Amino acid sequence: MARRKKIYEGKAKILYEGPEPGTIVQYFKDDATAFNAEKKDVIDGKGVLNNRLSEFFMTGLNQIGVPTHFIRRLNMREQLVRSCEIVPLEVIVRNYAAGSMSKRLGIAEGTQLPRPIVEYCYKDDALGDPLVTEEHIAAFGWASQQDMDDILSLALRVNDFLSGMMLAVGIRLVDFKIEIGRVYEGDFQRLIIADEISPDSCRLWDIESGQKLDKDVFRRDLGSLTDAYSEVARRLGVLPKSNVTKPTLIN
Ligand code: 5GP
């Protein structure tokens, strides 16, 4: 069998050339990193859980007309996605203060924000993904004004969708990060949600107890990351009941 071509290897995923033009295979690794890869570990089963959870969220978004790169899941760790040009921004939506915003502005973690706040960071590992303004984005040509209008609208639609879905299972969506891709259709370009949506890129707190069910469990050494992610998957009905605490690891 011919070896497939690796296109890119990141901290949590590997991208391979897909079987048809315009497609990519996205492989979810078990590697966990935090603080710009200063803290690293391998967490058995994390990739399997994130593959399933990202499939679940992206499928739901596609169904309500929010375009994503997701085409279909291929196996435990891989999904087929649409190839796209990644806009070099991390788009963060916050409903409650936490993490870097709490630190930057001195607002206690968990404080409800007056309305969802959208922030943009320039995607550059060497610089630690610095926060930027729309002035930087326009001046350096990372996205046009039309792109920014579309990105804001996509980000807020994802926020409404995910917040409602989480609320229904007793989880507060504190904040999340998404990435945006450009696809070209004839003379037109369209923006779609790319990368992944998973507990690696969201802050998820149990509404009753405040327990953290996201990557902060790893960042702050709060216990088992796979137990936390499995709990999210179980509540959403993503994992079959018999498979709840430990996903079967095939590859
Ligand atoms: P903060 O800016 O507070 O560190 O992060 C805000 C939100 O965006 C959190 O849900 C966090 O998980 C997510 N986020 C920010 N930067 C990254 C990143 O580089 N990778 C991932 N997976 N998530 C990020």
mmCIF file with all atom_site columns, N, CA and C in Angstrom, residues 156-215:
data_model
loop_
_atom_site.group_PDB
_atom_site.id
_atom_site.type_symbol
_atom_site.label_atom_id
_atom_site.label_alt_id
_atom_site.label_comp_id
_atom_site.label_asym_id
_atom_site.label_entity_id
_atom_site.label_seq_id
_atom_site.pdbx_PDB_ins_code
_atom_site.Cartn_x
_atom_site.Cartn_y
_atom_site.Cartn_z
_atom_site.occupancy
_atom_site.B_iso_or_equiv
_atom_site.pdbx_formal_charge
_atom_site.auth_seq_id
_atom_site.auth_comp_id
_atom_site.auth_asym_id
_atom_site.auth_atom_id
_atom_site.pdbx_PDB_model_num
ATOM 1   N N  . LEU A 1 156 ? -20.467 33.927 16.619 1.00 0.00 ? 156 LEU A N  1
ATOM 2   C CA . LEU A 1 156 ? -21.620 34.084 17.514 1.00 0.00 ? 156 LEU A CA 1
ATOM 3   C C  . LEU A 1 156 ? -22.653 32.981 17.292 1.00 0.00 ? 156 LEU A C  1
ATOM 4   N N  . ARG A 1 157 ? -22.772 32.520 16.042 1.00 0.00 ? 157 ARG A N  1
ATOM 5   C CA . ARG A 1 157 ? -23.692 31.394 15.798 1.00 0.00 ? 157 ARG A CA 1
ATOM 6   C C  . ARG A 1 157 ? -23.161 30.118 16.458 1.00 0.00 ? 157 ARG A C  1
ATOM 7   N N  . VAL A 1 158 ? -21.854 29.901 16.368 1.00 0.00 ? 158 VAL A N  1
ATOM 8   C CA . VAL A 1 158 ? -21.266 28.720 17.032 1.00 0.00 ? 158 VAL A CA 1
ATOM 9   C C  . VAL A 1 158 ? -21.486 28.836 18.542 1.00 0.00 ? 158 VAL A C  1
ATOM 10  N N  . ASN A 1 159 ? -21.329 30.055 19.069 1.00 0.00 ? 159 ASN A N  1
ATOM 11  C CA . ASN A 1 159 ? -21.510 30.257 20.510 1.00 0.00 ? 159 ASN A CA 1
ATOM 12  C C  . ASN A 1 159 ? -22.938 29.928 20.933 1.00 0.00 ? 159 ASN A C  1
ATOM 13  N N  . ASP A 1 160 ? -23.917 30.414 20.192 1.00 0.00 ? 160 ASP A N  1
ATOM 14  C CA . ASP A 1 160 ? -25.316 30.134 20.549 1.00 0.00 ? 160 ASP A CA 1
ATOM 15  C C  . ASP A 1 160 ? -25.586 28.633 20.495 1.00 0.00 ? 160 ASP A C  1
ATOM 16  N N  . PHE A 1 161 ? -25.097 28.002 19.444 1.00 0.00 ? 161 PHE A N  1
ATOM 17  C CA . PHE A 1 161 ? -25.339 26.566 19.258 1.00 0.00 ? 161 PHE A CA 1
ATOM 18  C C  . PHE A 1 161 ? -24.706 25.746 20.391 1.00 0.00 ? 161 PHE A C  1
ATOM 19  N N  . LEU A 1 162 ? -23.404 26.014 20.631 1.00 0.00 ? 162 LEU A N  1
ATOM 20  C CA . LEU A 1 162 ? -22.696 25.225 21.653 1.00 0.00 ? 162 LEU A CA 1
ATOM 21  C C  . LEU A 1 162 ? -23.219 25.531 23.057 1.00 0.00 ? 162 LEU A C  1
ATOM 22  N N  . SER A 1 163 ? -23.514 26.810 23.332 1.00 0.00 ? 163 SER A N  1
ATOM 23  C CA . SER A 1 163 ? -24.005 27.177 24.668 1.00 0.00 ? 163 SER A CA 1
ATOM 24  C C  . SER A 1 163 ? -25.293 26.441 24.974 1.00 0.00 ? 163 SER A C  1
ATOM 25  N N  . GLY A 1 164 ? -26.213 26.415 24.001 1.00 0.00 ? 164 GLY A N  1
ATOM 26  C CA . GLY A 1 164 ? -27.510 25.755 24.197 1.00 0.00 ? 164 GLY A CA 1
ATOM 27  C C  . GLY A 1 164 ? -27.349 24.259 24.385 1.00 0.00 ? 164 GLY A C  1
ATOM 28  N N  . MET A 1 165 ? -26.486 23.688 23.554 1.00 0.00 ? 165 MET A N  1
ATOM 29  C CA . MET A 1 165 ? -26.263 22.242 23.622 1.00 0.00 ? 165 MET A CA 1
ATOM 30  C C  . MET A 1 165 ? -25.668 21.851 24.988 1.00 0.00 ? 165 MET A C  1
ATOM 31  N N  . MET A 1 166 ? -24.742 22.655 25.474 1.00 0.00 ? 166 MET A N  1
ATOM 32  C CA . MET A 1 166 ? -24.098 22.372 26.762 1.00 0.00 ? 166 MET A CA 1
ATOM 33  C C  . MET A 1 166 ? -25.068 22.609 27.920 1.00 0.00 ? 166 MET A C  1
ATOM 34  N N  . LEU A 1 167 ? -25.801 23.700 27.847 1.00 0.00 ? 167 LEU A N  1
ATOM 35  C CA . LEU A 1 167 ? -26.768 24.019 28.906 1.00 0.00 ? 167 LEU A CA 1
ATOM 36  C C  . LEU A 1 167 ? -27.738 22.850 29.113 1.00 0.00 ? 167 LEU A C  1
ATOM 37  N N  . ALA A 1 168 ? -28.135 22.236 28.009 1.00 0.00 ? 168 ALA A N  1
ATOM 38  C CA . ALA A 1 168 ? -29.098 21.128 28.065 1.00 0.00 ? 168 ALA A CA 1
ATOM 39  C C  . ALA A 1 168 ? -28.551 19.925 28.838 1.00 0.00 ? 168 ALA A C  1
ATOM 40  N N  . VAL A 1 169 ? -27.233 19.825 28.956 1.00 0.00 ? 169 VAL A N  1
ATOM 41  C CA . VAL A 1 169 ? -26.653 18.694 29.696 1.00 0.00 ? 169 VAL A CA 1
ATOM 42  C C  . VAL A 1 169 ? -25.912 19.175 30.957 1.00 0.00 ? 169 VAL A C  1
ATOM 43  N N  . GLY A 1 170 ? -26.299 20.363 31.433 1.00 0.00 ? 170 GLY A N  1
ATOM 44  C CA . GLY A 1 170 ? -25.778 20.835 32.720 1.00 0.00 ? 170 GLY A CA 1
ATOM 45  C C  . GLY A 1 170 ? -24.354 21.334 32.685 1.00 0.00 ? 170 GLY A C  1
ATOM 46  N N  . ILE A 1 171 ? -23.922 21.819 31.515 1.00 0.00 ? 171 ILE A N  1
ATOM 47  C CA . ILE A 1 171 ? -22.541 22.320 31.393 1.00 0.00 ? 171 ILE A CA 1
ATOM 48  C C  . ILE A 1 171 ? -22.565 23.781 30.941 1.00 0.00 ? 171 ILE A C  1
ATOM 49  N N  . ARG A 1 172 ? -21.726 24.593 31.558 1.00 0.00 ? 172 ARG A N  1
ATOM 50  C CA . ARG A 1 172 ? -21.605 25.994 31.173 1.00 0.00 ? 172 ARG A CA 1
ATOM 51  C C  . ARG A 1 172 ? -20.474 26.146 30.152 1.00 0.00 ? 172 ARG A C  1
ATOM 52  N N  . LEU A 1 173 ? -20.785 26.764 29.007 1.00 0.00 ? 173 LEU A N  1
ATOM 53  C CA . LEU A 1 173 ? -19.741 27.063 28.021 1.00 0.00 ? 173 LEU A CA 1
ATOM 54  C C  . LEU A 1 173 ? -19.125 28.401 28.416 1.00 0.00 ? 173 LEU A C  1
ATOM 55  N N  . VAL A 1 174 ? -17.974 28.338 29.046 1.00 0.00 ? 174 VAL A N  1
ATOM 56  C CA . VAL A 1 174 ? -17.305 29.543 29.555 1.00 0.00 ? 174 VAL A CA 1
ATOM 57  C C  . VAL A 1 174 ? -16.674 30.329 28.405 1.00 0.00 ? 174 VAL A C  1
ATOM 58  N N  . ASP A 1 175 ? -15.913 29.616 27.567 1.00 0.00 ? 175 ASP A N  1
ATOM 59  C CA . ASP A 1 175 ? -15.302 30.241 26.393 1.00 0.00 ? 175 ASP A CA 1
ATOM 60  C C  . ASP A 1 175 ? -14.855 29.151 25.439 1.00 0.00 ? 175 ASP A C  1
ATOM 61  N N  . PHE A 1 176 ? -14.471 29.531 24.247 1.00 0.00 ? 176 PHE A N  1
ATOM 62  C CA . PHE A 1 176 ? -13.927 28.561 23.286 1.00 0.00 ? 176 PHE A CA 1
ATOM 63  C C  . PHE A 1 176 ? -13.131 29.297 22.220 1.00 0.00 ? 176 PHE A C  1
ATOM 64  N N  . LYS A 1 177 ? -12.352 28.490 21.496 1.00 0.00 ? 177 LYS A N  1
ATOM 65  C CA . LYS A 1 177 ? -11.538 29.018 20.392 1.00 0.00 ? 177 LYS A CA 1
ATOM 66  C C  . LYS A 1 177 ? -11.921 28.262 19.118 1.00 0.00 ? 177 LYS A C  1
ATOM 67  N N  . ILE A 1 178 ? -12.111 28.996 18.041 1.00 0.00 ? 178 ILE A N  1
ATOM 68  C CA . ILE A 1 178 ? -12.285 28.313 16.753 1.00 0.00 ? 178 ILE A CA 1
ATOM 69  C C  . ILE A 1 178 ? -11.288 28.866 15.744 1.00 0.00 ? 178 ILE A C  1
ATOM 70  N N  . GLU A 1 179 ? -11.103 28.079 14.687 1.00 0.00 ? 179 GLU A N  1
ATOM 71  C CA . GLU A 1 179 ? -10.282 28.553 13.568 1.00 0.00 ? 179 GLU A CA 1
ATOM 72  C C  . GLU A 1 179 ? -11.153 28.561 12.323 1.00 0.00 ? 179 GLU A C  1
ATOM 73  N N  . ILE A 1 180 ? -10.807 29.446 11.414 1.00 0.00 ? 180 ILE A N  1
ATOM 74  C CA . ILE A 1 180 ? -11.631 29.690 10.231 1.00 0.00 ? 180 ILE A CA 1
ATOM 75  C C  . ILE A 1 180 ? -10.821 29.345 8.984  1.00 0.00 ? 180 ILE A C  1
ATOM 76  N N  . GLY A 1 181 ? -11.487 28.681 8.034  1.00 0.00 ? 181 GLY A N  1
ATOM 77  C CA . GLY A 1 181 ? -10.815 28.359 6.765  1.00 0.00 ? 181 GLY A CA 1
ATOM 78  C C  . GLY A 1 181 ? -11.516 29.040 5.603  1.00 0.00 ? 181 GLY A C  1
ATOM 79  N N  . ARG A 1 182 ? -10.713 29.289 4.553  1.00 0.00 ? 182 ARG A N  1
ATOM 80  C CA . ARG A 1 182 ? -11.276 29.843 3.310  1.00 0.00 ? 182 ARG A CA 1
ATOM 81  C C  . ARG A 1 182 ? -11.371 28.732 2.290  1.00 0.00 ? 182 ARG A C  1
ATOM 82  N N  . VAL A 1 183 ? -12.529 28.617 1.643  1.00 0.00 ? 183 VAL A N  1
ATOM 83  C CA . VAL A 1 183 ? -12.626 27.692 0.507  1.00 0.00 ? 183 VAL A CA 1
ATOM 84  C C  . VAL A 1 183 ? -13.058 28.515 -0.701 1.00 0.00 ? 183 VAL A C  1
ATOM 85  N N  . TYR A 1 184 ? -12.645 28.055 -1.863 1.00 0.00 ? 184 TYR A N  1
ATOM 86  C CA . TYR A 1 184 ? -12.980 28.784 -3.086 1.00 0.00 ? 184 TYR A CA 1
ATOM 87  C C  . TYR A 1 184 ? -13.965 27.965 -3.897 1.00 0.00 ? 184 TYR A C  1
ATOM 88  N N  . GLU A 1 185 ? -15.051 28.613 -4.308 1.00 0.00 ? 185 GLU A N  1
ATOM 89  C CA . GLU A 1 185 ? -16.044 27.947 -5.149 1.00 0.00 ? 185 GLU A CA 1
ATOM 90  C C  . GLU A 1 185 ? -16.215 28.818 -6.376 1.00 0.00 ? 185 GLU A C  1
ATOM 91  N N  . GLY A 1 186 ? -15.584 28.412 -7.493 1.00 0.00 ? 186 GLY A N  1
ATOM 92  C CA . GLY A 1 186 ? -15.579 29.260 -8.685 1.00 0.00 ? 186 GLY A CA 1
ATOM 93  C C  . GLY A 1 186 ? -14.893 30.573 -8.349 1.00 0.00 ? 186 GLY A C  1
ATOM 94  N N  . ASP A 1 187 ? -15.576 31.679 -8.630 1.00 0.00 ? 187 ASP A N  1
ATOM 95  C CA . ASP A 1 187 ? -14.974 32.990 -8.371 1.00 0.00 ? 187 ASP A CA 1
ATOM 96  C C  . ASP A 1 187 ? -15.205 33.452 -6.942 1.00 0.00 ? 187 ASP A C  1
ATOM 97  N N  . PHE A 1 188 ? -15.923 32.656 -6.158 1.00 0.00 ? 188 PHE A N  1
ATOM 98  C CA . PHE A 1 188 ? -16.297 33.107 -4.823 1.00 0.00 ? 188 PHE A CA 1
ATOM 99  C C  . PHE A 1 188 ? -15.479 32.417 -3.748 1.00 0.00 ? 188 PHE A C  1
ATOM 100 N N  . GLN A 1 189 ? -15.241 33.119 -2.653 1.00 0.00 ? 189 GLN A N  1
ATOM 101 C CA . GLN A 1 189 ? -14.642 32.466 -1.493 1.00 0.00 ? 189 GLN A CA 1
ATOM 102 C C  . GLN A 1 189 ? -15.682 32.420 -0.384 1.00 0.00 ? 189 GLN A C  1
ATOM 103 N N  . ARG A 1 190 ? -15.590 31.375 0.432  1.00 0.00 ? 190 ARG A N  1
ATOM 104 C CA . ARG A 1 190 ? -16.518 31.229 1.526  1.00 0.00 ? 190 ARG A CA 1
ATOM 105 C C  . ARG A 1 190 ? -15.710 30.904 2.764  1.00 0.00 ? 190 ARG A C  1
ATOM 106 N N  . LEU A 1 191 ? -16.178 31.334 3.933  1.00 0.00 ? 191 LEU A N  1
ATOM 107 C CA . LEU A 1 191 ? -15.471 31.019 5.173  1.00 0.00 ? 191 LEU A CA 1
ATOM 108 C C  . LEU A 1 191 ? -16.201 29.882 5.882  1.00 0.00 ? 191 LEU A C  1
ATOM 109 N N  . ILE A 1 192 ? -15.429 28.942 6.403  1.00 0.00 ? 192 ILE A N  1
ATOM 110 C CA . ILE A 1 192 ? -16.017 27.796 7.099  1.00 0.00 ? 192 ILE A CA 1
ATOM 111 C C  . ILE A 1 192 ? -15.283 27.582 8.428  1.00 0.00 ? 192 ILE A C  1
ATOM 112 N N  . ILE A 1 193 ? -15.917 26.858 9.338  1.00 0.00 ? 193 ILE A N  1
ATOM 113 C CA . ILE A 1 193 ? -15.256 26.514 10.601 1.00 0.00 ? 193 ILE A CA 1
ATOM 114 C C  . ILE A 1 193 ? -14.299 25.351 10.322 1.00 0.00 ? 193 ILE A C  1
ATOM 115 N N  . ALA A 1 194 ? -13.051 25.485 10.762 1.00 0.00 ? 194 ALA A N  1
ATOM 116 C CA . ALA A 1 194 ? -12.048 24.450 10.480 1.00 0.00 ? 194 ALA A CA 1
ATOM 117 C C  . ALA A 1 194 ? -11.465 23.909 11.795 1.00 0.00 ? 194 ALA A C  1
ATOM 118 N N  . ASP A 1 195 ? -10.361 23.193 11.701 1.00 0.00 ? 195 ASP A N  1
ATOM 119 C CA . ASP A 1 195 ? -9.631  22.666 12.860 1.00 0.00 ? 195 ASP A CA 1
ATOM 120 C C  . ASP A 1 195 ? -10.515 21.713 13.673 1.00 0.00 ? 195 ASP A C  1
ATOM 121 N N  . GLU A 1 196 ? -10.747 21.995 14.941 1.00 0.00 ? 196 GLU A N  1
ATOM 122 C CA . GLU A 1 196 ? -11.561 21.102 15.775 1.00 0.00 ? 196 GLU A CA 1
ATOM 123 C C  . GLU A 1 196 ? -12.364 21.916 16.774 1.00 0.00 ? 196 GLU A C  1
ATOM 124 N N  . ILE A 1 197 ? -13.452 21.326 17.240 1.00 0.00 ? 197 ILE A N  1
ATOM 125 C CA . ILE A 1 197 ? -14.157 21.888 18.405 1.00 0.00 ? 197 ILE A CA 1
ATOM 126 C C  . ILE A 1 197 ? -14.232 20.734 19.395 1.00 0.00 ? 197 ILE A C  1
ATOM 127 N N  . SER A 1 198 ? -13.571 20.890 20.529 1.00 0.00 ? 198 SER A N  1
ATOM 128 C CA . SER A 1 198 ? -13.479 19.794 21.494 1.00 0.00 ? 198 SER A CA 1
ATOM 129 C C  . SER A 1 198 ? -13.159 20.390 22.867 1.00 0.00 ? 198 SER A C  1
ATOM 130 N N  . PRO A 1 199 ? -13.140 19.569 23.912 1.00 0.00 ? 199 PRO A N  1
ATOM 131 C CA . PRO A 1 199 ? -12.775 20.123 25.228 1.00 0.00 ? 199 PRO A CA 1
ATOM 132 C C  . PRO A 1 199 ? -11.332 20.637 25.282 1.00 0.00 ? 199 PRO A C  1
ATOM 133 N N  . ASP A 1 200 ? -10.525 20.340 24.237 1.00 0.00 ? 200 ASP A N  1
ATOM 134 C CA . ASP A 1 200 ? -9.187  20.931 24.158 1.00 0.00 ? 200 ASP A CA 1
ATOM 135 C C  . ASP A 1 200 ? -9.265  22.427 23.881 1.00 0.00 ? 200 ASP A C  1
ATOM 136 N N  . SER A 1 201 ? -10.339 22.846 23.201 1.00 0.00 ? 201 SER A N  1
ATOM 137 C CA . SER A 1 201 ? -10.404 24.241 22.746 1.00 0.00 ? 201 SER A CA 1
ATOM 138 C C  . SER A 1 201 ? -11.565 25.019 23.370 1.00 0.00 ? 201 SER A C  1
ATOM 139 N N  . CYS A 1 202 ? -12.213 24.406 24.379 1.00 0.00 ? 202 CYS A N  1
ATOM 140 C CA . CYS A 1 202 ? -13.330 25.087 25.072 1.00 0.00 ? 202 CYS A CA 1
ATOM 141 C C  . CYS A 1 202 ? -13.052 25.075 26.580 1.00 0.00 ? 202 CYS A C  1
ATOM 142 N N  . ARG A 1 203 ? -13.686 25.985 27.302 1.00 0.00 ? 203 ARG A N  1
ATOM 143 C CA . ARG A 1 203 ? -13.763 25.824 28.765 1.00 0.00 ? 203 ARG A CA 1
ATOM 144 C C  . ARG A 1 203 ? -15.183 25.398 29.089 1.00 0.00 ? 203 ARG A C  1
ATOM 145 N N  . LEU A 1 204 ? -15.308 24.254 29.771 1.00 0.00 ? 204 LEU A N  1
ATOM 146 C CA . LEU A 1 204 ? -16.610 23.662 30.074 1.00 0.00 ? 204 LEU A CA 1
ATOM 147 C C  . LEU A 1 204 ? -16.669 23.390 31.565 1.00 0.00 ? 204 LEU A C  1
ATOM 148 N N  . TRP A 1 205 ? -17.624 24.008 32.239 1.00 0.00 ? 205 TRP A N  1
ATOM 149 C CA . TRP A 1 205 ? -17.744 23.826 33.696 1.00 0.00 ? 205 TRP A CA 1
ATOM 150 C C  . TRP A 1 205 ? -19.098 23.221 34.014 1.00 0.00 ? 205 TRP A C  1
ATOM 151 N N  . ASP A 1 206 ? -19.100 22.239 34.920 1.00 0.00 ? 206 ASP A N  1
ATOM 152 C CA . ASP A 1 206 ? -20.379 21.699 35.384 1.00 0.00 ? 206 ASP A CA 1
ATOM 153 C C  . ASP A 1 206 ? -21.155 22.829 36.059 1.00 0.00 ? 206 ASP A C  1
ATOM 154 N N  . ILE A 1 207 ? -22.438 22.982 35.688 1.00 0.00 ? 207 ILE A N  1
ATOM 155 C CA . ILE A 1 207 ? -23.208 24.124 36.197 1.00 0.00 ? 207 ILE A CA 1
ATOM 156 C C  . ILE A 1 207 ? -23.411 24.033 37.709 1.00 0.00 ? 207 ILE A C  1
ATOM 157 N N  . GLU A 1 208 ? -23.648 22.818 38.214 1.00 0.00 ? 208 GLU A N  1
ATOM 158 C CA . GLU A 1 208 ? -23.933 22.647 39.647 1.00 0.00 ? 208 GLU A CA 1
ATOM 159 C C  . GLU A 1 208 ? -22.667 22.800 40.495 1.00 0.00 ? 208 GLU A C  1
ATOM 160 N N  . SER A 1 209 ? -21.645 22.010 40.136 1.00 0.00 ? 209 SER A N  1
ATOM 161 C CA . SER A 1 209 ? -20.471 21.923 41.016 1.00 0.00 ? 209 SER A CA 1
ATOM 162 C C  . SER A 1 209 ? -19.337 22.852 40.598 1.00 0.00 ? 209 SER A C  1
ATOM 163 N N  . GLY A 1 210 ? -19.381 23.352 39.371 1.00 0.00 ? 210 GLY A N  1
ATOM 164 C CA . GLY A 1 210 ? -18.276 24.180 38.871 1.00 0.00 ? 210 GLY A CA 1
ATOM 165 C C  . GLY A 1 210 ? -17.080 23.347 38.418 1.00 0.00 ? 210 GLY A C  1
ATOM 166 N N  . GLN A 1 211 ? -17.208 22.000 38.495 1.00 0.00 ? 211 GLN A N  1
ATOM 167 C CA . GLN A 1 211 ? -16.085 21.129 38.109 1.00 0.00 ? 211 GLN A CA 1
ATOM 168 C C  . GLN A 1 211 ? -15.662 21.398 36.665 1.00 0.00 ? 211 GLN A C  1
ATOM 169 N N  . LYS A 1 212 ? -14.358 21.446 36.437 1.00 0.00 ? 212 LYS A N  1
ATOM 170 C CA . LYS A 1 212 ? -13.842 21.715 35.099 1.00 0.00 ? 212 LYS A CA 1
ATOM 171 C C  . LYS A 1 212 ? -13.819 20.419 34.286 1.00 0.00 ? 212 LYS A C  1
ATOM 172 N N  . LEU A 1 213 ? -14.338 20.498 33.065 1.00 0.00 ? 213 LEU A N  1
ATOM 173 C CA . LEU A 1 213 ? -14.441 19.310 32.210 1.00 0.00 ? 213 LEU A CA 1
ATOM 174 C C  . LEU A 1 213 ? -13.721 19.555 30.884 1.00 0.00 ? 213 LEU A C  1
ATOM 175 N N  . ASP A 1 214 ? -12.587 20.243 30.942 1.00 0.00 ? 214 ASP A N  1
ATOM 176 C CA . ASP A 1 214 ? -11.891 20.669 29.723 1.00 0.00 ? 214 ASP A CA 1
ATOM 177 C C  . ASP A 1 214 ? -10.382 20.605 29.937 1.00 0.00 ? 214 ASP A C  1
ATOM 178 N N  . LYS A 1 215 ? -9.645  21.183 29.020 1.00 0.00 ? 215 LYS A N  1
ATOM 179 C CA . LYS A 1 215 ? -8.182  21.058 29.059 1.00 0.00 ? 215 LYS A CA 1
ATOM 180 C C  . LYS A 1 215 ? -7.546  21.729 30.268 1.00 0.00 ? 215 LYS A C  1
#
